[in-house]
Short mmCIF file of C-alpha atoms and ligand atoms in Angstrom, two decimals:
data_model
loop_
_atom_site.label_atom_id
_atom_site.label_comp_id
_atom_site.label_asym_id
_atom_site.label_seq_id
_atom_site.Cartn_x
_atom_site.Cartn_y
_atom_site.Cartn_z
CA MET D 1 9.28 15.67 4.50
CA ASP D 2 10.07 14.51 0.99
CA HIS D 3 12.71 15.11 -1.66
CA PHE D 4 10.48 16.61 -4.37
CA GLN D 5 11.40 20.29 -4.41
CA VAL D 6 11.37 23.17 -6.87
CA LYS D 7 14.95 24.22 -7.65
CA ASN D 8 15.75 26.96 -10.18
CA GLY D 9 12.07 27.07 -11.08
CA VAL D 10 11.80 23.35 -11.91
CA LEU D 11 10.36 20.52 -9.79
CA HIS D 12 13.08 17.98 -9.01
CA ALA D 13 13.12 14.49 -7.57
CA GLU D 14 16.25 14.77 -5.41
CA ASP D 15 18.84 16.19 -7.86
CA VAL D 16 17.09 15.16 -11.06
CA ALA D 17 14.82 17.63 -12.86
CA LEU D 18 11.52 15.96 -13.71
CA PRO D 19 11.51 17.26 -17.33
CA ALA D 20 14.70 15.27 -17.98
CA ILE D 21 12.90 12.06 -16.98
CA ALA D 22 9.76 13.00 -18.93
CA GLU D 23 11.87 13.59 -22.03
CA ALA D 24 13.85 10.38 -21.76
CA VAL D 25 11.08 8.01 -20.65
CA GLY D 26 7.92 9.73 -21.88
CA THR D 27 4.75 10.50 -19.96
CA PRO D 28 2.83 9.53 -17.94
CA VAL D 29 5.53 8.14 -15.65
CA TYR D 30 5.79 7.43 -11.93
CA VAL D 31 8.91 8.83 -10.28
CA TYR D 32 10.04 7.58 -6.86
CA SER D 33 12.68 9.11 -4.59
CA GLU D 34 14.96 6.59 -2.90
CA ALA D 35 16.04 9.11 -0.23
CA THR D 36 12.38 9.71 0.67
CA LEU D 37 11.64 5.99 0.87
CA ARG D 38 14.63 5.49 3.17
CA ARG D 39 13.71 8.49 5.27
CA HIS D 40 10.14 7.31 5.81
CA ALA D 41 11.31 3.78 6.59
CA ARG D 42 13.78 5.08 9.19
CA VAL D 43 11.39 7.56 10.80
CA PHE D 44 8.80 4.80 11.22
CA ARG D 45 11.26 2.28 12.66
CA GLU D 46 12.97 4.78 14.92
CA ALA D 47 9.65 6.00 16.33
CA LEU D 48 8.72 2.42 17.26
CA SER D 49 12.15 1.60 18.67
CA ILE D 50 10.65 2.62 22.05
CA LEU D 51 9.05 -0.86 22.09
CA PRO D 52 11.20 -3.76 23.32
CA LYS D 53 10.51 -6.28 20.50
CA THR D 54 9.33 -5.35 17.02
CA HIS D 55 9.09 -6.72 13.47
CA PHE D 56 8.46 -4.55 10.40
CA ALA D 57 6.81 -5.97 7.30
CA PHE D 58 6.30 -3.51 4.45
CA ALA D 59 2.81 -3.85 2.90
CA VAL D 60 3.85 -4.86 -0.61
CA LYS D 61 0.46 -4.08 -2.12
CA SER D 62 1.03 -0.35 -1.62
CA ASN D 63 4.00 -0.41 -3.99
CA PRO D 64 5.28 -3.80 -5.17
CA ASN D 65 8.02 -2.53 -7.49
CA LEU D 66 11.10 -4.75 -7.19
CA ALA D 67 13.49 -1.81 -6.75
CA VAL D 68 11.28 -0.29 -4.04
CA LEU D 69 11.22 -3.64 -2.23
CA ARG D 70 15.00 -3.82 -2.47
CA VAL D 71 15.40 -0.40 -0.85
CA LEU D 72 13.06 -1.38 1.98
CA LYS D 73 14.84 -4.69 2.46
CA GLU D 74 18.04 -2.67 2.93
CA GLU D 75 16.19 -0.62 5.56
CA GLY D 76 15.50 -3.79 7.53
CA PHE D 77 11.92 -4.39 6.47
CA GLY D 78 10.33 -7.75 5.85
CA ALA D 79 7.19 -7.92 3.72
CA ASP D 80 3.46 -8.26 4.22
CA VAL D 81 2.03 -9.99 1.14
CA VAL D 82 -1.53 -10.78 0.10
CA SER D 83 -0.91 -13.20 -2.79
CA ILE D 84 1.74 -15.67 -3.86
CA GLY D 85 2.65 -13.21 -6.63
CA GLU D 86 3.58 -10.63 -4.01
CA ALA D 87 5.46 -13.29 -2.01
CA ARG D 88 7.53 -14.13 -5.11
CA ARG D 89 8.31 -10.43 -5.57
CA ALA D 90 9.45 -10.06 -1.97
CA LEU D 91 11.65 -13.15 -2.28
CA ALA D 92 13.02 -11.88 -5.62
CA ALA D 93 13.96 -8.61 -3.89
CA GLY D 94 16.03 -10.64 -1.42
CA ILE D 95 13.67 -10.49 1.56
CA PRO D 96 14.07 -13.77 3.47
CA GLY D 97 10.98 -16.00 3.64
CA ALA D 98 11.18 -15.89 7.42
CA ASP D 99 10.54 -12.12 7.34
CA ILE D 100 7.43 -12.42 5.18
CA VAL D 101 3.87 -12.33 6.53
CA PHE D 102 1.19 -13.84 4.29
CA SER D 103 -2.10 -11.97 4.74
CA GLY D 104 -5.11 -12.03 2.43
CA VAL D 105 -8.67 -13.24 2.65
CA GLY D 106 -8.62 -15.81 -0.16
CA LYS D 107 -5.38 -17.79 0.04
CA THR D 108 -5.75 -20.84 -2.20
CA ASP D 109 -4.38 -24.31 -1.36
CA GLU D 110 -1.78 -23.86 -4.12
CA GLU D 111 -0.67 -20.52 -2.69
CA MET D 112 -0.42 -21.88 0.85
CA ALA D 113 1.55 -24.92 -0.35
CA GLU D 114 4.06 -22.79 -2.26
CA ALA D 115 4.37 -20.34 0.64
CA LEU D 116 5.09 -23.22 3.04
CA GLU D 117 7.78 -24.54 0.70
CA SER D 118 9.27 -21.03 0.53
CA GLY D 119 9.56 -20.85 4.32
CA ILE D 120 7.12 -17.95 4.77
CA GLY D 121 7.49 -16.74 8.36
CA GLN D 122 3.88 -16.19 9.35
CA PHE D 123 0.45 -16.83 7.87
CA ASN D 124 -2.21 -14.42 9.07
CA LEU D 125 -5.30 -16.61 9.10
CA GLU D 126 -8.49 -14.99 7.91
CA SER D 127 -10.84 -17.80 8.99
CA GLU D 128 -11.03 -21.10 10.84
CA GLU D 129 -11.58 -22.88 7.51
CA GLU D 130 -8.36 -21.43 6.12
CA GLY D 131 -6.45 -22.47 9.25
CA VAL D 132 -7.73 -26.06 9.02
CA GLU D 133 -6.67 -26.22 5.38
CA LEU D 134 -3.24 -24.71 6.05
CA ALA D 135 -2.59 -27.16 8.90
CA ARG D 136 -3.62 -30.10 6.70
CA ILE D 137 -1.31 -29.02 3.84
CA ALA D 138 1.61 -28.40 6.20
CA HIS D 139 1.09 -31.70 8.02
CA GLU D 140 1.01 -33.63 4.72
CA LYS D 141 4.32 -32.07 3.78
CA GLY D 142 5.84 -32.84 7.18
CA LEU D 143 6.07 -29.09 7.85
CA THR D 144 4.69 -26.78 10.52
CA ALA D 145 2.87 -23.58 9.56
CA THR D 146 3.60 -20.62 11.81
CA ALA D 147 0.49 -18.49 12.02
CA ALA D 148 -1.45 -15.71 13.70
CA LEU D 149 -5.23 -15.43 13.83
CA ARG D 150 -6.61 -12.25 12.30
CA VAL D 151 -9.37 -10.88 14.45
CA ASN D 152 -12.05 -8.45 13.32
CA PRO D 153 -12.32 -6.10 16.30
CA ASP D 154 -15.56 -4.47 15.12
CA VAL D 155 -14.12 -0.97 15.26
CA ASP D 156 -14.80 1.71 12.63
CA ALA D 157 -11.48 3.16 11.48
CA GLY D 158 -13.26 6.34 10.40
CA THR D 159 -11.71 6.18 6.94
CA HIS D 160 -13.24 5.83 3.45
CA ASP D 161 -15.73 2.92 3.33
CA LYS D 162 -13.77 1.15 0.59
CA ILE D 163 -10.59 1.02 2.71
CA SER D 164 -12.21 0.22 6.05
CA THR D 165 -11.52 -3.37 7.15
CA GLY D 166 -12.27 -3.68 10.86
CA LYS D 167 -16.03 -3.42 11.09
CA ALA D 168 -18.05 -6.58 11.88
CA ASP D 169 -19.58 -6.65 8.38
CA ASN D 170 -16.18 -6.37 6.61
CA LYS D 171 -14.88 -9.60 5.11
CA PHE D 172 -11.63 -9.67 7.09
CA GLY D 173 -10.65 -11.81 10.06
CA VAL D 174 -12.75 -13.86 12.48
CA PRO D 175 -15.43 -12.24 14.65
CA TYR D 176 -14.04 -10.96 17.94
CA PHE D 177 -16.52 -12.91 20.06
CA SER D 178 -15.56 -16.28 18.50
CA ALA D 179 -11.79 -15.68 18.32
CA LYS D 180 -11.00 -17.46 21.60
CA ASP D 181 -12.75 -20.70 20.60
CA ILE D 182 -11.35 -20.67 17.09
CA PHE D 183 -7.83 -20.06 18.46
CA ALA D 184 -8.20 -23.07 20.79
CA ARG D 185 -9.39 -25.38 18.00
CA LEU D 186 -6.76 -24.28 15.47
CA SER D 187 -3.84 -24.37 17.87
CA ALA D 188 -4.58 -28.04 18.63
CA LEU D 189 -4.15 -29.11 14.98
CA PRO D 190 -1.07 -31.05 13.88
CA GLY D 191 1.01 -28.96 11.45
CA MET D 192 -0.06 -25.70 13.10
CA ASN D 193 2.05 -23.41 15.28
CA LEU D 194 -0.47 -20.70 16.15
CA ARG D 195 1.67 -18.13 17.93
CA GLY D 196 -0.21 -14.87 17.75
CA LEU D 197 -3.02 -12.55 16.81
CA ALA D 198 -3.34 -10.01 14.02
CA VAL D 199 -5.51 -6.97 13.46
CA HIS D 200 -5.73 -4.36 10.67
CA ILE D 201 -8.65 -1.97 10.74
CA GLY D 202 -8.14 0.03 7.56
CA SER D 203 -6.02 2.42 5.56
CA GLN D 204 -5.42 6.19 5.48
CA ILE D 205 -6.23 6.37 9.19
CA THR D 206 -6.05 10.00 10.34
CA ASN D 207 -7.36 9.66 13.90
CA LEU D 208 -5.62 7.26 16.31
CA ASP D 209 -8.62 6.63 18.59
CA PRO D 210 -10.12 3.72 16.59
CA SER D 211 -6.70 2.01 16.42
CA ARG D 212 -6.22 2.50 20.15
CA ALA D 213 -9.66 0.94 20.79
CA ALA D 214 -8.96 -2.00 18.47
CA PHE D 215 -5.52 -2.66 19.98
CA ALA D 216 -6.95 -2.49 23.51
CA LYS D 217 -9.50 -5.15 22.54
CA MET D 218 -6.63 -7.30 21.27
CA GLY D 219 -4.94 -6.87 24.67
CA VAL D 220 -8.05 -8.22 26.42
CA LEU D 221 -8.14 -11.21 24.05
CA LEU D 222 -4.42 -11.81 24.57
CA ALA D 223 -4.91 -11.98 28.34
CA ASP D 224 -7.93 -14.28 27.94
CA LEU D 225 -6.01 -16.67 25.72
CA ARG D 226 -3.03 -16.73 28.05
CA ALA D 227 -5.34 -17.40 31.00
CA ALA D 228 -6.66 -20.37 29.01
CA GLY D 229 -3.10 -21.72 28.74
CA HIS D 230 -2.12 -20.60 25.23
CA THR D 231 1.36 -19.30 24.44
CA ILE D 232 1.30 -16.06 22.48
CA THR D 233 4.55 -14.52 21.35
CA HIS D 234 3.50 -12.24 18.45
CA LEU D 235 0.87 -9.57 17.99
CA ASP D 236 0.54 -8.03 14.53
CA LEU D 237 -1.03 -4.57 14.57
CA GLY D 238 -1.25 -4.23 10.79
CA GLY D 239 -0.73 -0.98 8.91
CA GLY D 240 -3.02 1.88 8.10
CA LEU D 241 -1.35 5.07 9.29
CA GLY D 242 -2.44 7.90 6.99
CA VAL D 243 -0.36 10.47 5.13
CA PRO D 244 -1.09 14.11 4.27
CA TYR D 245 -2.42 14.44 0.71
CA ARG D 246 -2.75 18.23 0.87
CA VAL D 247 -0.10 20.79 1.60
CA GLY D 248 -0.25 21.84 5.24
CA GLU D 249 -2.53 18.97 6.37
CA GLN D 250 -1.69 18.08 9.99
CA LEU D 251 -2.04 14.38 10.84
CA PRO D 252 -0.79 12.12 13.61
CA GLY D 253 2.68 10.95 12.58
CA PRO D 254 4.84 7.95 13.47
CA ASP D 255 5.80 9.48 16.85
CA ASP D 256 2.17 9.92 17.90
CA TYR D 257 1.37 6.43 16.66
CA ALA D 258 4.36 4.95 18.51
CA ALA D 259 3.39 6.67 21.77
CA MET D 260 -0.14 5.28 21.50
CA VAL D 261 1.12 1.77 20.68
CA ALA D 262 3.67 1.83 23.50
CA GLU D 263 0.97 2.78 25.99
CA VAL D 264 -1.56 0.14 24.86
CA THR D 265 0.99 -2.68 24.54
CA LYS D 266 3.10 -1.98 27.64
CA ASP D 267 2.21 -5.21 29.46
CA TRP D 268 1.91 -7.48 26.46
CA ASP D 269 5.38 -9.08 26.44
CA VAL D 270 5.19 -10.04 22.76
CA THR D 271 6.98 -9.15 19.54
CA VAL D 272 4.81 -6.38 18.13
CA MET D 273 4.57 -6.59 14.34
CA PHE D 274 3.75 -3.74 11.95
CA GLU D 275 2.66 -3.75 8.31
CA PRO D 276 2.98 -0.14 7.12
CA GLY D 277 2.43 0.59 3.44
CA ARG D 278 1.18 4.04 2.53
CA VAL D 279 3.12 5.85 5.28
CA ILE D 280 6.37 4.56 3.74
CA THR D 281 5.63 4.91 0.03
CA GLY D 282 2.87 7.55 -0.32
CA ASN D 283 4.96 10.70 -0.33
CA SER D 284 7.90 8.93 -1.98
CA GLY D 285 6.35 9.10 -5.44
CA VAL D 286 4.77 11.44 -7.97
CA LEU D 287 3.00 10.79 -11.24
CA VAL D 288 4.35 13.06 -13.97
CA SER D 289 2.00 13.83 -16.83
CA LYS D 290 1.83 16.17 -19.81
CA VAL D 291 -1.01 18.56 -20.58
CA VAL D 292 -2.51 17.42 -23.91
CA ARG D 293 -4.66 20.52 -24.19
CA VAL D 294 -6.72 22.95 -22.19
CA LYS D 295 -10.36 22.85 -23.22
CA ARG D 296 -12.88 25.59 -22.47
CA GLY D 297 -15.74 24.37 -20.28
CA ALA D 298 -19.23 25.65 -19.48
CA ASN D 299 -17.71 26.90 -16.25
CA ASN D 300 -14.05 26.27 -15.50
CA PRO D 301 -11.63 24.99 -18.14
CA PHE D 302 -10.69 21.32 -18.46
CA VAL D 303 -6.98 20.57 -18.29
CA VAL D 304 -6.76 17.31 -20.26
CA VAL D 305 -3.61 15.44 -19.23
CA ASP D 306 -2.06 12.27 -20.69
CA ALA D 307 -2.42 10.36 -17.40
CA ALA D 308 -5.78 8.80 -16.66
CA MET D 309 -7.70 6.75 -14.11
CA ASN D 310 -6.02 3.60 -15.44
CA ASP D 311 -2.65 5.03 -14.32
CA LEU D 312 -3.82 6.49 -11.00
CA ALA D 313 -7.13 5.02 -9.85
CA ARG D 314 -7.44 6.59 -6.41
CA PRO D 315 -9.48 9.67 -7.34
CA ALA D 316 -11.97 7.56 -9.35
CA MET D 317 -12.07 4.75 -6.80
CA TYR D 318 -11.93 6.52 -3.45
CA ASP D 319 -12.72 10.16 -4.32
CA ALA D 320 -9.12 10.74 -3.27
CA TRP D 321 -7.37 14.08 -3.45
CA HIS D 322 -3.94 14.41 -5.09
CA ASP D 323 -2.29 17.82 -5.29
CA CYS D 324 -1.61 18.62 -8.94
CA VAL D 325 1.30 21.02 -9.43
CA ALA D 326 3.09 22.50 -12.42
CA VAL D 327 6.58 21.09 -12.91
CA ARG D 328 7.65 24.61 -13.97
CA PRO D 329 5.40 26.82 -11.81
CA SER D 330 4.98 30.36 -13.18
CA GLY D 331 3.53 31.75 -9.98
CA GLU D 332 0.19 32.30 -11.74
CA THR D 333 -2.83 30.24 -10.71
CA MET D 334 -6.07 29.14 -12.38
CA THR D 335 -9.26 27.34 -11.37
CA ALA D 336 -9.70 24.24 -13.47
CA ASN D 337 -10.83 20.64 -13.76
CA VAL D 338 -8.00 18.18 -14.34
CA VAL D 339 -9.13 15.17 -16.37
CA GLY D 340 -7.67 12.22 -18.25
CA PRO D 341 -8.55 11.06 -21.77
CA ILE D 342 -10.55 7.95 -20.75
CA CYS D 343 -14.21 7.72 -21.71
CA GLU D 344 -15.59 7.83 -18.17
CA SER D 345 -16.66 10.86 -16.19
CA SER D 346 -14.90 9.35 -13.16
CA ASP D 347 -11.63 9.92 -15.04
CA THR D 348 -11.28 13.20 -13.19
CA PHE D 349 -8.31 14.08 -10.98
CA ALA D 350 -9.52 17.45 -9.72
CA ARG D 351 -12.75 19.44 -9.87
CA ASN D 352 -12.88 23.24 -9.80
CA ARG D 353 -9.42 23.22 -8.29
CA GLU D 354 -7.37 26.33 -7.59
CA MET D 355 -4.00 25.24 -8.98
CA ASP D 356 -0.85 26.36 -10.80
CA ALA D 357 -1.67 27.83 -14.20
CA VAL D 358 -0.72 25.41 -16.99
CA THR D 359 -1.14 25.26 -20.73
CA THR D 360 -0.76 22.76 -23.58
CA GLY D 361 2.56 20.91 -23.46
CA ASP D 362 3.32 21.74 -19.82
CA LEU D 363 4.24 19.01 -17.35
CA VAL D 364 2.28 18.50 -14.15
CA ALA D 365 2.97 16.25 -11.17
CA PHE D 366 0.37 14.50 -9.04
CA ARG D 367 1.88 14.42 -5.57
CA THR D 368 1.72 11.61 -3.00
CA ALA D 369 1.27 8.99 -5.70
CA GLY D 370 3.82 6.46 -4.43
CA ALA D 371 1.24 4.27 -2.66
CA TYR D 372 -1.66 2.53 -4.41
CA GLY D 373 -0.62 4.25 -7.65
CA ALA D 374 1.30 2.18 -10.19
CA THR D 375 0.27 -0.99 -8.37
CA MET D 376 -3.38 -0.42 -9.33
CA ALA D 377 -2.62 0.64 -12.90
CA ASN D 378 -4.25 -1.22 -15.76
CA THR D 379 -4.60 -0.89 -19.52
CA TYR D 380 -8.25 0.23 -19.80
CA ASN D 381 -8.97 1.94 -23.13
CA SER D 382 -5.98 -0.01 -24.56
CA ARG D 383 -3.56 2.39 -22.94
CA PRO D 384 0.01 1.38 -22.13
CA LEU D 385 0.88 0.18 -18.63
CA VAL D 386 2.56 3.16 -16.97
CA PRO D 387 6.36 2.97 -16.38
CA GLU D 388 8.19 3.64 -13.11
CA VAL D 389 11.49 5.41 -12.44
CA LEU D 390 13.61 5.44 -9.29
CA VAL D 391 15.77 8.48 -8.51
CA SER D 392 18.78 8.35 -6.20
CA GLY D 393 20.69 11.62 -5.86
CA ASP D 394 21.60 12.69 -9.40
CA ARG D 395 20.98 9.22 -10.89
CA TYR D 396 17.81 7.66 -12.12
CA ALA D 397 16.80 4.35 -13.65
CA VAL D 398 13.66 2.95 -15.23
CA VAL D 399 12.54 0.30 -12.72
CA ALA D 400 9.43 -0.80 -14.65
CA ASN D 401 9.12 -0.49 -18.41
CA ARG D 402 6.12 0.95 -20.17
CA ILE D 403 4.16 -2.05 -21.48
CA GLU D 404 2.78 -1.19 -24.89
CA PRO D 405 -0.72 -2.16 -26.05
CA ALA D 406 0.92 -4.29 -28.78
CA THR D 407 2.43 -6.57 -26.11
CA ILE D 408 -0.99 -7.07 -24.59
CA LEU D 409 -2.58 -7.58 -28.00
CA ALA D 410 0.00 -10.28 -28.69
CA ALA D 411 -1.40 -12.30 -25.75
CA GLU D 412 -4.87 -12.43 -27.35
CA GLN D 413 -6.08 -14.66 -30.16
CA VAL D 414 -9.11 -15.19 -32.37
CA PRO D 415 -10.47 -18.78 -31.92
CA ASP D 416 -10.50 -21.22 -34.84
CA TRP D 417 -14.21 -20.95 -35.44
CA LEU D 418 -13.95 -17.21 -36.06
CA LYS D 419 -11.01 -17.40 -38.45
C1 LIG Y 501 -3.36 -2.93 3.00
C2 LIG Y 501 -2.86 -3.61 4.23
C3 LIG Y 501 -1.81 -3.04 4.96
C4 LIG Y 501 -1.19 -1.71 4.63
O1 LIG Y 501 -2.06 -0.64 4.77
P1 LIG Y 501 -1.50 0.85 4.66
O2 LIG Y 501 -2.69 1.68 4.87
O3 LIG Y 501 -0.93 1.01 3.30
O4 LIG Y 501 -0.47 1.03 5.72
C5 LIG Y 501 -1.33 -3.74 6.06
N1 LIG Y 501 -1.85 -4.94 6.42
C6 LIG Y 501 -2.87 -5.51 5.74
C7 LIG Y 501 -3.39 -6.82 6.17
C8 LIG Y 501 -3.40 -4.87 4.62
O5 LIG Y 501 -4.42 -5.43 3.97
#
């Protein structure tokens, strides 16, 4: 359930009509609903409250906006970060270092040093080499790094190839069969408090069986490590739960996920950690765009909108589906292609789609754009960086400004020899 509803013929975010935001801020613009963010955060936490000990770290990469992070901090979430830039954002939003998990396959020495100084609560180690380096840096500083070893369970999440992370040939984690030996070697290092294991098999997971299989393998490893005398207090199960991108799509929800997790983890006696991203932010945002013109095609017409693949990359990158609805639906429908102005054929949001009828000047909204939307935006074709707005009841505020091409141009220079 989300708080984007048509009232009096106009699509609203909570109590704010989207045309009011489009007029004041311009288009394209991302609009987030605070009530929806809070609702998703609570539903997820409450579902998992059937477990005795839990920790929730919001996956910052899905939506790193400072205001979004602040809302989730208020809902009791820590943060899962994959770069020092994301760690700084989480800290800036007021999330304590102790509640931050540092994931990511290429942590540099500089990033690990700064994270240690900032009191980051847990490093999820992606390799033995990284663990050795982290221990050395911590030891030199007279600190101890708290860490978990990320294991690649060799399970296919059954999701899009580009967002699958738990197969043996994916770059993430250490191979399952060598995890026990690596854990033993790393946990013996000075400067290292290796307290747990981590697993994350992919994103937009719509079938719980692969997760169940991966978590069960982690349970076997946990028992093996304990039998070998290791103390394990934390098991991080990552994120990945999918969201419906189409009206009426039925997917496993937080309750189904929680029941599965409770069953698999019942004898673990650890703090179970979660890193949800998309399931919290996905349906909390829309991308509002204006129709520049409708162009006749050889077959169906092209609805050319002022948003493009630089603003919302998911369709171009993952062949993703986003519902595209009229902000003022007339009740009429049309079959059309929805495209952006960028000079790439992949700049296509919808092909031969049965959708609300729209014409030049109308506003449309791409639904379920709150996760992996603005965060992936760029300025390709010298387009502005898309702004973000947060709605709360009948209030709204710009929470990220539009960055104009002139600002980016100002950061470039012609070298002396070309002057
Ligand atoms: C991307 C990622 C997540 C979040 O994934 P969602 O599908 O958005 O829930 C969690 N943990 C790690 C390590 C990730 O890379």
